[in-house]
PDB file of C-alpha atoms in Angstrom:
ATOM      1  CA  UNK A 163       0.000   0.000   0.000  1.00  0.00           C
ATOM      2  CA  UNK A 164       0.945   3.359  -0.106  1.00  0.00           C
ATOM      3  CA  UNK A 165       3.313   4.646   2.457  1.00  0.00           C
ATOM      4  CA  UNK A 166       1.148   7.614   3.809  1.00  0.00           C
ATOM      5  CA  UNK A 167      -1.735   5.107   4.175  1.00  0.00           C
ATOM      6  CA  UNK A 168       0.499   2.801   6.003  1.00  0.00           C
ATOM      7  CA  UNK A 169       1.525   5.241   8.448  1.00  0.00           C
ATOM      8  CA  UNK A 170      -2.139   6.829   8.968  1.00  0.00           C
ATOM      9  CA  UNK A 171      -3.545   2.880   9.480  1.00  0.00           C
ATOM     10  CA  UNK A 172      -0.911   2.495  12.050  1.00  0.00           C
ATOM     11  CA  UNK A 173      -1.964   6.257  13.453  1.00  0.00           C
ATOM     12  CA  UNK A 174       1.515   7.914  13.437  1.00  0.00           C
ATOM     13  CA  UNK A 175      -1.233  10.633  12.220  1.00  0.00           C
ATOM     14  CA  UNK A 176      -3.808  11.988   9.616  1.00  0.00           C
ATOM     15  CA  UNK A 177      -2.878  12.253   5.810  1.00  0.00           C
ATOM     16  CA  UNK A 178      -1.866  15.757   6.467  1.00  0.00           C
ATOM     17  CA  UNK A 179      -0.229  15.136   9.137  1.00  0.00           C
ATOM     18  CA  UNK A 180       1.869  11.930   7.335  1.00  0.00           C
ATOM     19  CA  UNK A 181       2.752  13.952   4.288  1.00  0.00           C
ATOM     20  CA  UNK A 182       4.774  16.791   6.386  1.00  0.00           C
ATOM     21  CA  UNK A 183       6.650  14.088   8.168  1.00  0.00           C
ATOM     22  CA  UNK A 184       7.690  12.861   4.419  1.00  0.00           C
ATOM     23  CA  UNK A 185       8.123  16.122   3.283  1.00  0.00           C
ATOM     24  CA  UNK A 186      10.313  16.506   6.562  1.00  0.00           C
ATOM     25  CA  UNK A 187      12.397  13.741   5.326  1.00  0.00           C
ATOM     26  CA  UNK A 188      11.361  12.184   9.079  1.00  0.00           C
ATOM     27  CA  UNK A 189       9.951   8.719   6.743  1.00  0.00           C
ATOM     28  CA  UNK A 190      12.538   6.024   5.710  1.00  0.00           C
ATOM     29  CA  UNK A 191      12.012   2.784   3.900  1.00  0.00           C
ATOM     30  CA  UNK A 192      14.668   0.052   4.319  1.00  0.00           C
ATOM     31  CA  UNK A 193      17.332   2.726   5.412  1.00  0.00           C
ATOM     32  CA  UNK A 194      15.887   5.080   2.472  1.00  0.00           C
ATOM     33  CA  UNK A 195      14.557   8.322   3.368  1.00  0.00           C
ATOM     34  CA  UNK A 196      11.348   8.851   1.236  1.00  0.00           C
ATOM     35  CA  UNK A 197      10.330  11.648  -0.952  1.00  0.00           C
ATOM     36  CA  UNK A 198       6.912  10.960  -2.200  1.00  0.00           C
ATOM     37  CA  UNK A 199       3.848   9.888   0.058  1.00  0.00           C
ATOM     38  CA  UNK A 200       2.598   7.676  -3.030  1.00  0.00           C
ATOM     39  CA  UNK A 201       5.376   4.692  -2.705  1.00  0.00           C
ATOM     40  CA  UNK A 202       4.155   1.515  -2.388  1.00  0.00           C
ATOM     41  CA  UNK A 203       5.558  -0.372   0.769  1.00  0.00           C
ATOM     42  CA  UNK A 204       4.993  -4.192   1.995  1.00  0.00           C
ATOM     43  CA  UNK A 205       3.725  -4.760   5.307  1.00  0.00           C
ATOM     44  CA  UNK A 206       7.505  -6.564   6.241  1.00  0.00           C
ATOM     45  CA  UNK A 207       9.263  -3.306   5.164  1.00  0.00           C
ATOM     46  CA  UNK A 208      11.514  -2.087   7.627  1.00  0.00           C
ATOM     47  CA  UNK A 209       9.527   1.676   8.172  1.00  0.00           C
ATOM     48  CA  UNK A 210      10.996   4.323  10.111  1.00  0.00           C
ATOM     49  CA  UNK A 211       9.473   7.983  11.035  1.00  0.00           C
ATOM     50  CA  UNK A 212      12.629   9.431  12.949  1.00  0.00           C
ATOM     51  CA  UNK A 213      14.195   7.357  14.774  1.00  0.00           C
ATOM     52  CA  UNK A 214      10.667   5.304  15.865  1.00  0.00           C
ATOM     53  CA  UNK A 215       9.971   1.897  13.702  1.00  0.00           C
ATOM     54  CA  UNK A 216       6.873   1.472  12.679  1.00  0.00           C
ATOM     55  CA  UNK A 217       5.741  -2.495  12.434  1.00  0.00           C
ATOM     56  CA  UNK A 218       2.297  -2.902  10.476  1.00  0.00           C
ATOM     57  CA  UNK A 219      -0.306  -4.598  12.269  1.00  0.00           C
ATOM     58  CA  UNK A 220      -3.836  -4.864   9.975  1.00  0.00           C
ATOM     59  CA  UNK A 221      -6.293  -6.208  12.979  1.00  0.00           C
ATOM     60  CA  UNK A 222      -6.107  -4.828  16.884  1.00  0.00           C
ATOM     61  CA  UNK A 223      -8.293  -6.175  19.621  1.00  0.00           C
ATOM     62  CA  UNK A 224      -8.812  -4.445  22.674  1.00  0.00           C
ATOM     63  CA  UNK A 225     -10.577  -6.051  25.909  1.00  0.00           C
ATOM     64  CA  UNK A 226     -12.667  -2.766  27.820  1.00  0.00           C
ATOM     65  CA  UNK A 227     -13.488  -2.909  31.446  1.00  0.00           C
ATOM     66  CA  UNK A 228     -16.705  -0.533  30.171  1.00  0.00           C
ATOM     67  CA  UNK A 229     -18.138   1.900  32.891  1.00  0.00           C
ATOM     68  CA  UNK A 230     -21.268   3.570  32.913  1.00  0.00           C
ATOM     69  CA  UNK A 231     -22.563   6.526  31.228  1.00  0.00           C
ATOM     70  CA  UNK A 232     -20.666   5.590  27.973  1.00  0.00           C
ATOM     71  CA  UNK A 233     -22.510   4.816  24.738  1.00  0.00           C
ATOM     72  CA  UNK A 234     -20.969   1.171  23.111  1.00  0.00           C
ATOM     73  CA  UNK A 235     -20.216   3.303  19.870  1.00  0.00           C
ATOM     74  CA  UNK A 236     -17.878   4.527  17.535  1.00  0.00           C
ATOM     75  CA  UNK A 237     -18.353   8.110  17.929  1.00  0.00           C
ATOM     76  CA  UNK A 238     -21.381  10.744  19.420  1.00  0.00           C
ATOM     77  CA  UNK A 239     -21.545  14.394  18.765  1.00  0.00           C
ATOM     78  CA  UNK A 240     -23.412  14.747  22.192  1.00  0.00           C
ATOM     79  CA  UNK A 241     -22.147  11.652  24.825  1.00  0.00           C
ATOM     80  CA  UNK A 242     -18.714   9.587  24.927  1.00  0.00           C
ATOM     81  CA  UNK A 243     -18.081   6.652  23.686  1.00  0.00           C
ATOM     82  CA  UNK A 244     -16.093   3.798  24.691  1.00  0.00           C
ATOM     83  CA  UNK A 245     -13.398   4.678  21.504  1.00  0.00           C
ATOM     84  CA  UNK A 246     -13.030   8.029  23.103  1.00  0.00           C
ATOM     85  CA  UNK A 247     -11.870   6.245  26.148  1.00  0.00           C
ATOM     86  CA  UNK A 248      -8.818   4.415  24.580  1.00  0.00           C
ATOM     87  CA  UNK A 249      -5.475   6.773  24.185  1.00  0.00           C
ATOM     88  CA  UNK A 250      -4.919   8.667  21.018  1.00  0.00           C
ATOM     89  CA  UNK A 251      -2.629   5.934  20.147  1.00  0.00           C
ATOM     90  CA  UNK A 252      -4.626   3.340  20.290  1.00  0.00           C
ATOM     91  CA  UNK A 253      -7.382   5.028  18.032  1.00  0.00           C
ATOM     92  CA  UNK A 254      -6.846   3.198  14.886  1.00  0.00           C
ATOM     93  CA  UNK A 255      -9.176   3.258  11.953  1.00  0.00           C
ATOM     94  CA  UNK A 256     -12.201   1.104  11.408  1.00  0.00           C
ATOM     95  CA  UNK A 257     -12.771   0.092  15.251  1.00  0.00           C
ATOM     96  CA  UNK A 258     -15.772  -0.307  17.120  1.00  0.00           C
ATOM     97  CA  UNK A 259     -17.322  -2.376  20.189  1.00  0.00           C
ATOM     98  CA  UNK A 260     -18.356  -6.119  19.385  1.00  0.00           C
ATOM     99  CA  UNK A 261     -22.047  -5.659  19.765  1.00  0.00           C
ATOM    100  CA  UNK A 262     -23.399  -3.235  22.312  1.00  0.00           C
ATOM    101  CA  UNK A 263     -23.557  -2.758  25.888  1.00  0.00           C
ATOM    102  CA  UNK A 264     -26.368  -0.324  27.230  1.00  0.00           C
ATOM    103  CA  UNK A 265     -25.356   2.981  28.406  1.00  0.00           C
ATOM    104  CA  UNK A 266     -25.909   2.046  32.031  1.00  0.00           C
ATOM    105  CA  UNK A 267     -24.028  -1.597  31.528  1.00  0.00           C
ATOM    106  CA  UNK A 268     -20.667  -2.568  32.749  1.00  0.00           C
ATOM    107  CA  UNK A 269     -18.234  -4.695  31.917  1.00  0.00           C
ATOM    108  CA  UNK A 270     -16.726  -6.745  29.327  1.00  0.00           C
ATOM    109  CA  UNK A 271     -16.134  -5.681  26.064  1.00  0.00           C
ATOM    110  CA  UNK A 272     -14.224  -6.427  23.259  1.00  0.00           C
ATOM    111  CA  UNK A 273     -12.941  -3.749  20.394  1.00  0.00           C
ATOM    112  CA  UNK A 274     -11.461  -4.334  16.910  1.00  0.00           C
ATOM    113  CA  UNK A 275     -11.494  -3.415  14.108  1.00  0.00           C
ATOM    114  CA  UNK A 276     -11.339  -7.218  11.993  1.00  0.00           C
ATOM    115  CA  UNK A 277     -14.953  -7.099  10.848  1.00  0.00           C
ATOM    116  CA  UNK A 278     -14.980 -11.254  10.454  1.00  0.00           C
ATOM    117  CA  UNK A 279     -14.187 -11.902  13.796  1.00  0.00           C
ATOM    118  CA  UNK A 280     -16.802  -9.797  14.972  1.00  0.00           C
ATOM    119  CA  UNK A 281     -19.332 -11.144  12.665  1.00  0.00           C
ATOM    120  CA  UNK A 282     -18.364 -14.746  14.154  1.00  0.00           C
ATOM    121  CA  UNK A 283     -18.636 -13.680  17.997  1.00  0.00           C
ATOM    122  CA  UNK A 284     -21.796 -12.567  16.920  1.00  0.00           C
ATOM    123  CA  UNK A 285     -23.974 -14.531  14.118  1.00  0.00           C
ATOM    124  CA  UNK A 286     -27.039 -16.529  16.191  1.00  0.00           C
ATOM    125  CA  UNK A 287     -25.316 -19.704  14.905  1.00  0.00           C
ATOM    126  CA  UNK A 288     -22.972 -19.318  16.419  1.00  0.00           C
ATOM    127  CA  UNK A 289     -24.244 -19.382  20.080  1.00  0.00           C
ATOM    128  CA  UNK A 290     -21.291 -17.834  21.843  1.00  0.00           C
ATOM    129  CA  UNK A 291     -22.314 -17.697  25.280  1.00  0.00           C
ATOM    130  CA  UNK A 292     -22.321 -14.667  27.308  1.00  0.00           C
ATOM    131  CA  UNK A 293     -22.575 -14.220  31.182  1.00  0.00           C
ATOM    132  CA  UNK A 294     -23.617 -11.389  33.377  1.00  0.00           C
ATOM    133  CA  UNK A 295     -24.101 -10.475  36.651  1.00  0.00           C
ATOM    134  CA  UNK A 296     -27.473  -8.686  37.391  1.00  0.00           C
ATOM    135  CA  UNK A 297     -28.944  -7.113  40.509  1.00  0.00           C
ATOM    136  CA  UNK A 298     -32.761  -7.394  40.451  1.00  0.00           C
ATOM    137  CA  UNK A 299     -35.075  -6.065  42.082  1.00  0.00           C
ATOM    138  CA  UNK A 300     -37.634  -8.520  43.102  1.00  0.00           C
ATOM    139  CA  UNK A 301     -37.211 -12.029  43.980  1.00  0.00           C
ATOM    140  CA  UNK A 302     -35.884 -14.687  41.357  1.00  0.00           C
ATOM    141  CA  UNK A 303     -37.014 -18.347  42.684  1.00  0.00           C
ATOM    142  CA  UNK A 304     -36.996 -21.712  41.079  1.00  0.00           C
ATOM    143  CA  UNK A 305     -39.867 -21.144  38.890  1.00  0.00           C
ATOM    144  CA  UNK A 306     -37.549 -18.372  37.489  1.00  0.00           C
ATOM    145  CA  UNK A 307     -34.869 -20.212  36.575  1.00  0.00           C
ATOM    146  CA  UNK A 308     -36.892 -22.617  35.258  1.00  0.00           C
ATOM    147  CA  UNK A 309     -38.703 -20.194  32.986  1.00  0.00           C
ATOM    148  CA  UNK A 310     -35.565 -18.780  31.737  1.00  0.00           C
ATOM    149  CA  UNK A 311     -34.255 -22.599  30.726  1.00  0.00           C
ATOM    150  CA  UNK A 312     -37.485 -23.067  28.892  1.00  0.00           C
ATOM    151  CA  UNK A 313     -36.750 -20.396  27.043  1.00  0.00           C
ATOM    152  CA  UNK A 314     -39.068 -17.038  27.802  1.00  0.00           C
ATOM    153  CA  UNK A 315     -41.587 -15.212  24.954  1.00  0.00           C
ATOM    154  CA  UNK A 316     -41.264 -11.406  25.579  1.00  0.00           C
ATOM    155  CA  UNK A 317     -44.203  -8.916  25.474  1.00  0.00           C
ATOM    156  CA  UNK A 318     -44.050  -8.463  21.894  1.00  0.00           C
ATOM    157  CA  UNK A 319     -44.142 -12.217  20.957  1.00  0.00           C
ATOM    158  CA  UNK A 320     -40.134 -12.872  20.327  1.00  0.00           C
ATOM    159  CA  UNK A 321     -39.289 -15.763  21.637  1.00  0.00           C
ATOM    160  CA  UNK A 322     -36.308 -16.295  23.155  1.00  0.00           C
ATOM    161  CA  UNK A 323     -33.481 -19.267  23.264  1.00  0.00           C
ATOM    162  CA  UNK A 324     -32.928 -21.009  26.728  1.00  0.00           C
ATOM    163  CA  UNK A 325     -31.294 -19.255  29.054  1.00  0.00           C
ATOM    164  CA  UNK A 326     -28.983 -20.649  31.956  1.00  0.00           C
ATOM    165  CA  UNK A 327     -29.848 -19.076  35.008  1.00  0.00           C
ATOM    166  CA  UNK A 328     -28.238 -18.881  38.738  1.00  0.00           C
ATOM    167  CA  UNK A 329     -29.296 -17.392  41.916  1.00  0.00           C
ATOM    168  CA  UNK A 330     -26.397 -16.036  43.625  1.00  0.00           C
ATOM    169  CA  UNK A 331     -28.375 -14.426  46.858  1.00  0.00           C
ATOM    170  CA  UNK A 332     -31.972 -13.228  47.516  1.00  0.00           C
ATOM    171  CA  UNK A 333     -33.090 -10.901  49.710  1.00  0.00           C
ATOM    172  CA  UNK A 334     -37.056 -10.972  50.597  1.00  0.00           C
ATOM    173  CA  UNK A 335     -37.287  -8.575  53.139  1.00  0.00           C
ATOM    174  CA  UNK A 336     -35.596  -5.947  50.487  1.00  0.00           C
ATOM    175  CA  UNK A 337     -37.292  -7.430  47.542  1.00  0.00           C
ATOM    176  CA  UNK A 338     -34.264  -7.710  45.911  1.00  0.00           C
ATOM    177  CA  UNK A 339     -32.173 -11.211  44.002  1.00  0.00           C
ATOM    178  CA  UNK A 340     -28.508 -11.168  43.019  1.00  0.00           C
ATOM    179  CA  UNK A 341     -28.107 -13.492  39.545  1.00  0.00           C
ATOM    180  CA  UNK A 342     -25.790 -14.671  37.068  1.00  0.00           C
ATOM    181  CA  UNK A 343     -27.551 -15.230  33.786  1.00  0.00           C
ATOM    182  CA  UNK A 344     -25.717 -17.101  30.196  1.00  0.00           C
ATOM    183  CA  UNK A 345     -27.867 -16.306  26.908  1.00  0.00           C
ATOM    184  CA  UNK A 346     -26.652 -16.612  23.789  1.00  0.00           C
ATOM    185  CA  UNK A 347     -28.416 -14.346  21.476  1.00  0.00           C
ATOM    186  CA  UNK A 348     -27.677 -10.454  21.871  1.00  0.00           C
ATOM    187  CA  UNK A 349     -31.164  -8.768  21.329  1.00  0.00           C
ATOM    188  CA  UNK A 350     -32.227  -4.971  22.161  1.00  0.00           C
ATOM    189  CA  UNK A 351     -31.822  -4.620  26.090  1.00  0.00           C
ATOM    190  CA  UNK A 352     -32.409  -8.361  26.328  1.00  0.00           C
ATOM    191  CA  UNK A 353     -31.422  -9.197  29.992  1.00  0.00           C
ATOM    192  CA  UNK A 354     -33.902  -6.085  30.611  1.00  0.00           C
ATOM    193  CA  UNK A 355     -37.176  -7.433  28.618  1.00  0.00           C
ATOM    194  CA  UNK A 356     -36.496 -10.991  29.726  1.00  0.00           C
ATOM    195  CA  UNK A 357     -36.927 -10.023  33.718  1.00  0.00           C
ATOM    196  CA  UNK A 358     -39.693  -7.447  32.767  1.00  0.00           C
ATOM    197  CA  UNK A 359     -41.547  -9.995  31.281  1.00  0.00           C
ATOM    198  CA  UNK A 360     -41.704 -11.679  34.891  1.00  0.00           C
ATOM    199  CA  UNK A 361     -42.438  -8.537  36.581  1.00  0.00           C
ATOM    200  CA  UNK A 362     -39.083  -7.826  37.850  1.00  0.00           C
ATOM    201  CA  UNK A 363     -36.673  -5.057  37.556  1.00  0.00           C
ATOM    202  CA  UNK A 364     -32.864  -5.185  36.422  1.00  0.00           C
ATOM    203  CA  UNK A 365     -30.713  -2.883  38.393  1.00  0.00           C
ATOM    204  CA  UNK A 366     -27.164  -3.374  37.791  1.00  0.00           C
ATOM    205  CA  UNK A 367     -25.746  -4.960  35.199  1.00  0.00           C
ATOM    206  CA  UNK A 368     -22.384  -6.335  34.142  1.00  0.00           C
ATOM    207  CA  UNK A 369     -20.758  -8.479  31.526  1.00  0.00           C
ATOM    208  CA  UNK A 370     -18.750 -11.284  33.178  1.00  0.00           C
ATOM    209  CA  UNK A 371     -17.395 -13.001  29.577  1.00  0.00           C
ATOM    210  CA  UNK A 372     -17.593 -13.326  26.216  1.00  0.00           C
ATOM    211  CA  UNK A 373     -17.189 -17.116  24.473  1.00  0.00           C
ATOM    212  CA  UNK A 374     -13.982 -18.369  26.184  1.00  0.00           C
ATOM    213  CA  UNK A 375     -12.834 -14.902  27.012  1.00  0.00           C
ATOM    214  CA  UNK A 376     -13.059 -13.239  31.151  1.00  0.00           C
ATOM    215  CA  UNK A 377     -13.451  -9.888  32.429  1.00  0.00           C
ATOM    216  CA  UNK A 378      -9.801  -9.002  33.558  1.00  0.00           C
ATOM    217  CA  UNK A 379     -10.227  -8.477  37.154  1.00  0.00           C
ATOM    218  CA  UNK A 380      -7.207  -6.114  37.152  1.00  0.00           C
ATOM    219  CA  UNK A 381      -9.025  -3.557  34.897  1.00  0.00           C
ATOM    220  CA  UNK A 382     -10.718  -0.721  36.510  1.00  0.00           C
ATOM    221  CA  UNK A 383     -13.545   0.662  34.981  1.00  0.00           C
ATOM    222  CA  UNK A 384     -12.566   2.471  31.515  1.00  0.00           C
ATOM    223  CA  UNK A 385      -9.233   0.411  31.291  1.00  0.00           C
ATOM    224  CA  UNK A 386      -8.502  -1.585  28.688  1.00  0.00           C
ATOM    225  CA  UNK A 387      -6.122  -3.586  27.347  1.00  0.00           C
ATOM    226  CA  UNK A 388      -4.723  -5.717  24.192  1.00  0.00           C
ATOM    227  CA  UNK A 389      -5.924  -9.538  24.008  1.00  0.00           C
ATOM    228  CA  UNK A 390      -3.152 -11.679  24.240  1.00  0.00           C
ATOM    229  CA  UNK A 391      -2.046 -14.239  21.554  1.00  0.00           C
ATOM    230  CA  UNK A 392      -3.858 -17.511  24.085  1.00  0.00           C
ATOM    231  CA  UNK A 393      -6.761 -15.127  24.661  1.00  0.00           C
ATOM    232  CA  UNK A 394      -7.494 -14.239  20.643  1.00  0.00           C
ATOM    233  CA  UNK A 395      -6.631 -18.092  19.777  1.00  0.00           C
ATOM    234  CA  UNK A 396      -8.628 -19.557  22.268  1.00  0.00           C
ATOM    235  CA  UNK A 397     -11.840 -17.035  21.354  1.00  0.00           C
ATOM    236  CA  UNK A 398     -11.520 -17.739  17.815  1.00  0.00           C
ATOM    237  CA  UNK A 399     -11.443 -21.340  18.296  1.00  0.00           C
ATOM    238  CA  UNK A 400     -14.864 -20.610  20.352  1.00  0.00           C
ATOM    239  CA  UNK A 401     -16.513 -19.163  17.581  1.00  0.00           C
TER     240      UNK A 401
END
């Protein structure tokens, strides 16, 4: 590709910005310095802007700690989104959140740009499991988690795929249940609908996994952090 396209995938900056570095003479090509931003360049080139090299890497995956309050998008002219949360660095083209967490959700979340391996994570076929922890309030029982395995019909007739779900503490006094729910599909405010349509509330919500891949305890909320070669492996295996 050419070189100032190279350079603005791998965000040493925009067009502009890549073409005064060149014009600079700051951009070398296998120990040449380059004078026109239209050479072509192979992704094993040795590139150079100063004394920095600059290794090509087509597909970046980023697991999110998400917090509240930020839209699962790629960009908002009125709220942020969880791309405005990574570093400048880190904003390459093309990425985006793999499917969508609701403004008030937590949790895991996974951002790349590689289109295919999003489209795998997510296609119903697929049925890559994902688990959250809920706070509810009103009282999940038995019956509920028996309702959920026969797989529920919300208010507006969709019916839903069996859904694995665990009671983790209730509280009748405060009306109140503490769950941890798998489902498989990804539908509008799912977790949401599926407890309404038993008369109960969700709370709090946060996304525990993803297919094979964990919530990284060591994250704070609105950290994130590259997947690592077992992690990317192991979730593409998954899918």
């Amino acid at each position: 590709m050419r070189i100032d396209k190279y350079l603005a995938n791998m965000n040493v900056g925009s067009r502009k910005e890549v073409h005064k570095l060149i014009k600079a003479g700051m951009v070398s090509v296998n120990d040449a310095i380059i004078k026109t931003p239209k050479m072509q360049v192979q992704e094993d080139d040795n590139v150079m802007v100063g004394d920095q090299k600059i290794s090509y890497q087509k597909y970046h995956y980023f697991l999110m700690n998400k917090p509240k309050g930020v839209l699962s998008a790629t960009e908002d002219f009125h709220q942020k989104t969880v791309i405005d949360l990574l570093d400048k660095k880190d904003q390459y083209q093309n990425l985006a959140p793999v499917g969508r967490l609701d403004k008030d959700t937590t949790g895991l979340l996974i951002i790349t740009n590689d289109g295919q391996f999003t489209h795998e994570l997510l296609a119903p076929n697929k049925h890559v499991d994902k688990v959250y922890w809920a706070k509810i309030a009103g009282v999940a029982d038995e019956n509920t988690v028996n309702k959920f395995a026969e797989g529920l019909e919300l208010g507006d007739g969709t019916q839903l795929k069996p859904a694995k779900l665990e009671i983790l503490k209730q509280d009748i006094d405060r009306d109140s249940s503490e769950i941890e729910i798998a489902i498989s599909e990804g539908k509008y405010h799912q977790i949401k609908r599926m407890f309404a349509s038993l008369g109960m509330q969700v709370v709090e919500l946060k996304r525990l996994s993803m297919g094979s891949l964990k919530l990284d305890d060591s994250l704070q909320r609105g950290q994130y952090r590259e997947l690592t070669d077992e992690e990317l492996a192991e979730l593409k295996n998954k899918a």
